[in-house]
Amino acid sequence: RDDAAYRKLLAQRQKLPAYELGGAVVAAIRARRVVVVSADTGAGKTTQVPQMVLDDCVDRGVGARCSMVVTQPRRISAVGVAQRV
């Protein structure tokens, strides 16, 4: 994490709304089996939340066991409708 490229990427991540609430989101995920995250488009839900969860797992030494599913309900609905039509 001392790499210049990592620091540059981290600076970009810190500008996203999801980064600000990252600790609370990770704590909720650690405490529950299912967590639904809802925020405006571009907030970092799809990209940053999984990264924060993985970072947390790596920091705790359980990164190799980390497994998550990220889904976007509108896409699931659209695929389901398309299959029925």
JSON list of C-alpha atoms in Angstrom, two decimals:
[
{"chain": "A", "resi": 1, "resn": "ARG", "atom": "CA", "xyz": [0.00, 0.00, 0.00]},
{"chain": "A", "resi": 2, "resn": "ASP", "atom": "CA", "xyz": [3.03, 2.25, -0.21]},
{"chain": "A", "resi": 3, "resn": "ASP", "atom": "CA", "xyz": [2.87, 2.14, -4.01]},
{"chain": "A", "resi": 4, "resn": "ALA", "atom": "CA", "xyz": [2.34, 5.49, -5.82]},
{"chain": "A", "resi": 5, "resn": "ALA", "atom": "CA", "xyz": [-0.32, 4.00, -8.10]},
{"chain": "A", "resi": 6, "resn": "TYR", "atom": "CA", "xyz": [-2.24, 2.71, -5.07]},
{"chain": "A", "resi": 7, "resn": "ARG", "atom": "CA", "xyz": [-2.09, 6.12, -3.38]},
{"chain": "A", "resi": 8, "resn": "LYS", "atom": "CA", "xyz": [-3.42, 7.77, -6.55]},
{"chain": "A", "resi": 9, "resn": "LEU", "atom": "CA", "xyz": [-6.28, 5.29, -6.79]},
{"chain": "A", "resi": 10, "resn": "LEU", "atom": "CA", "xyz": [-7.05, 5.69, -3.09]},
{"chain": "A", "resi": 11, "resn": "ALA", "atom": "CA", "xyz": [-7.25, 9.48, -3.50]},
{"chain": "A", "resi": 12, "resn": "GLN", "atom": "CA", "xyz": [-9.85, 8.99, -6.26]},
{"chain": "A", "resi": 13, "resn": "ARG", "atom": "CA", "xyz": [-11.80, 6.51, -4.13]},
{"chain": "A", "resi": 14, "resn": "GLN", "atom": "CA", "xyz": [-11.87, 8.92, -1.20]},
{"chain": "A", "resi": 15, "resn": "LYS", "atom": "CA", "xyz": [-13.82, 11.42, -3.33]},
{"chain": "A", "resi": 16, "resn": "LEU", "atom": "CA", "xyz": [-16.77, 9.03, -3.78]},
{"chain": "A", "resi": 17, "resn": "PRO", "atom": "CA", "xyz": [-19.76, 9.19, -1.40]},
{"chain": "A", "resi": 18, "resn": "ALA", "atom": "CA", "xyz": [-19.47, 5.47, -0.57]},
{"chain": "A", "resi": 19, "resn": "TYR", "atom": "CA", "xyz": [-15.99, 5.98, 0.84]},
{"chain": "A", "resi": 20, "resn": "GLU", "atom": "CA", "xyz": [-17.28, 8.37, 3.51]},
{"chain": "A", "resi": 21, "resn": "LEU", "atom": "CA", "xyz": [-19.68, 5.74, 4.88]},
{"chain": "A", "resi": 22, "resn": "GLY", "atom": "CA", "xyz": [-17.38, 2.78, 4.26]},
{"chain": "A", "resi": 23, "resn": "GLY", "atom": "CA", "xyz": [-16.76, 1.97, 7.90]},
{"chain": "A", "resi": 24, "resn": "ALA", "atom": "CA", "xyz": [-20.46, 1.86, 8.70]},
{"chain": "A", "resi": 25, "resn": "VAL", "atom": "CA", "xyz": [-21.21, -0.27, 5.63]},
{"chain": "A", "resi": 26, "resn": "VAL", "atom": "CA", "xyz": [-18.43, -2.75, 6.43]},
{"chain": "A", "resi": 27, "resn": "ALA", "atom": "CA", "xyz": [-19.60, -2.93, 10.07]},
{"chain": "A", "resi": 28, "resn": "ALA", "atom": "CA", "xyz": [-23.18, -3.64, 8.92]},
{"chain": "A", "resi": 29, "resn": "ILE", "atom": "CA", "xyz": [-21.95, -6.36, 6.56]},
{"chain": "A", "resi": 30, "resn": "ARG", "atom": "CA", "xyz": [-19.88, -7.98, 9.30]},
{"chain": "A", "resi": 31, "resn": "ALA", "atom": "CA", "xyz": [-22.89, -7.97, 11.63]},
{"chain": "A", "resi": 32, "resn": "ARG", "atom": "CA", "xyz": [-25.51, -9.29, 9.21]},
{"chain": "A", "resi": 33, "resn": "ARG", "atom": "CA", "xyz": [-25.95, -12.03, 6.62]},
{"chain": "A", "resi": 34, "resn": "VAL", "atom": "CA", "xyz": [-27.62, -9.72, 4.07]},
{"chain": "A", "resi": 35, "resn": "VAL", "atom": "CA", "xyz": [-27.16, -5.98, 3.59]},
{"chain": "A", "resi": 36, "resn": "VAL", "atom": "CA", "xyz": [-28.89, -3.83, 0.98]},
{"chain": "A", "resi": 37, "resn": "VAL", "atom": "CA", "xyz": [-26.99, -0.69, 0.02]},
{"chain": "A", "resi": 38, "resn": "SER", "atom": "CA", "xyz": [-28.97, 2.01, -1.73]},
{"chain": "A", "resi": 39, "resn": "ALA", "atom": "CA", "xyz": [-27.54, 5.30, -2.98]},
{"chain": "A", "resi": 40, "resn": "ASP", "atom": "CA", "xyz": [-27.50, 7.58, -6.01]},
{"chain": "A", "resi": 41, "resn": "THR", "atom": "CA", "xyz": [-25.87, 6.53, -9.27]},
{"chain": "A", "resi": 42, "resn": "GLY", "atom": "CA", "xyz": [-22.13, 7.11, -9.16]},
{"chain": "A", "resi": 43, "resn": "ALA", "atom": "CA", "xyz": [-21.88, 6.85, -5.37]},
{"chain": "A", "resi": 44, "resn": "GLY", "atom": "CA", "xyz": [-19.57, 3.82, -5.56]},
{"chain": "A", "resi": 45, "resn": "LYS", "atom": "CA", "xyz": [-21.99, 1.07, -4.50]},
{"chain": "A", "resi": 46, "resn": "THR", "atom": "CA", "xyz": [-20.94, -1.43, -7.17]},
{"chain": "A", "resi": 47, "resn": "THR", "atom": "CA", "xyz": [-17.21, -0.70, -7.16]},
{"chain": "A", "resi": 48, "resn": "GLN", "atom": "CA", "xyz": [-16.24, 0.71, -3.78]},
{"chain": "A", "resi": 49, "resn": "VAL", "atom": "CA", "xyz": [-18.35, -1.28, -1.33]},
{"chain": "A", "resi": 50, "resn": "PRO", "atom": "CA", "xyz": [-16.93, -4.64, -2.51]},
{"chain": "A", "resi": 51, "resn": "GLN", "atom": "CA", "xyz": [-13.42, -3.17, -2.42]},
{"chain": "A", "resi": 52, "resn": "MET", "atom": "CA", "xyz": [-13.93, -1.93, 1.14]},
{"chain": "A", "resi": 53, "resn": "VAL", "atom": "CA", "xyz": [-15.24, -5.34, 2.21]},
{"chain": "A", "resi": 54, "resn": "LEU", "atom": "CA", "xyz": [-12.27, -7.08, 0.61]},
{"chain": "A", "resi": 55, "resn": "ASP", "atom": "CA", "xyz": [-9.83, -4.60, 2.17]},
{"chain": "A", "resi": 56, "resn": "ASP", "atom": "CA", "xyz": [-11.41, -5.27, 5.58]},
{"chain": "A", "resi": 57, "resn": "CYS", "atom": "CA", "xyz": [-11.11, -9.04, 5.10]},
{"chain": "A", "resi": 58, "resn": "VAL", "atom": "CA", "xyz": [-7.48, -8.75, 3.99]},
{"chain": "A", "resi": 59, "resn": "ASP", "atom": "CA", "xyz": [-6.67, -6.50, 6.96]},
{"chain": "A", "resi": 60, "resn": "ARG", "atom": "CA", "xyz": [-8.18, -9.14, 9.28]},
{"chain": "A", "resi": 61, "resn": "GLY", "atom": "CA", "xyz": [-6.23, -11.96, 7.59]},
{"chain": "A", "resi": 62, "resn": "VAL", "atom": "CA", "xyz": [-9.28, -13.67, 6.06]},
{"chain": "A", "resi": 63, "resn": "GLY", "atom": "CA", "xyz": [-9.06, -12.29, 2.52]},
{"chain": "A", "resi": 64, "resn": "ALA", "atom": "CA", "xyz": [-8.73, -15.75, 0.96]},
{"chain": "A", "resi": 65, "resn": "ARG", "atom": "CA", "xyz": [-12.09, -16.75, 2.47]},
{"chain": "A", "resi": 66, "resn": "CYS", "atom": "CA", "xyz": [-13.88, -13.57, 1.38]},
{"chain": "A", "resi": 67, "resn": "SER", "atom": "CA", "xyz": [-16.86, -14.29, -0.84]},
{"chain": "A", "resi": 68, "resn": "MET", "atom": "CA", "xyz": [-19.55, -11.82, -1.86]},
{"chain": "A", "resi": 69, "resn": "VAL", "atom": "CA", "xyz": [-22.30, -11.31, -4.39]},
{"chain": "A", "resi": 70, "resn": "VAL", "atom": "CA", "xyz": [-22.98, -7.88, -5.84]},
{"chain": "A", "resi": 71, "resn": "THR", "atom": "CA", "xyz": [-26.20, -7.52, -7.77]},
{"chain": "A", "resi": 72, "resn": "GLN", "atom": "CA", "xyz": [-28.13, -4.75, -9.41]},
{"chain": "A", "resi": 73, "resn": "PRO", "atom": "CA", "xyz": [-31.89, -5.33, -9.04]},
{"chain": "A", "resi": 74, "resn": "ARG", "atom": "CA", "xyz": [-32.91, -3.43, -12.17]},
{"chain": "A", "resi": 75, "resn": "ARG", "atom": "CA", "xyz": [-30.66, -5.62, -14.27]},
{"chain": "A", "resi": 76, "resn": "ILE", "atom": "CA", "xyz": [-32.02, -8.77, -12.65]},
{"chain": "A", "resi": 77, "resn": "SER", "atom": "CA", "xyz": [-35.58, -7.56, -13.29]},
{"chain": "A", "resi": 78, "resn": "ALA", "atom": "CA", "xyz": [-34.78, -6.68, -16.89]},
{"chain": "A", "resi": 79, "resn": "VAL", "atom": "CA", "xyz": [-33.19, -10.08, -17.55]},
{"chain": "A", "resi": 80, "resn": "GLY", "atom": "CA", "xyz": [-36.11, -11.88, -15.90]},
{"chain": "A", "resi": 81, "resn": "VAL", "atom": "CA", "xyz": [-38.63, -9.99, -18.02]},
{"chain": "A", "resi": 82, "resn": "ALA", "atom": "CA", "xyz": [-36.62, -10.59, -21.18]},
{"chain": "A", "resi": 83, "resn": "GLN", "atom": "CA", "xyz": [-36.55, -14.32, -20.48]},
{"chain": "A", "resi": 84, "resn": "ARG", "atom": "CA", "xyz": [-40.33, -14.42, -20.02]},
{"chain": "A", "resi": 85, "resn": "VAL", "atom": "CA", "xyz": [-41.10, -12.39, -23.17]}
]
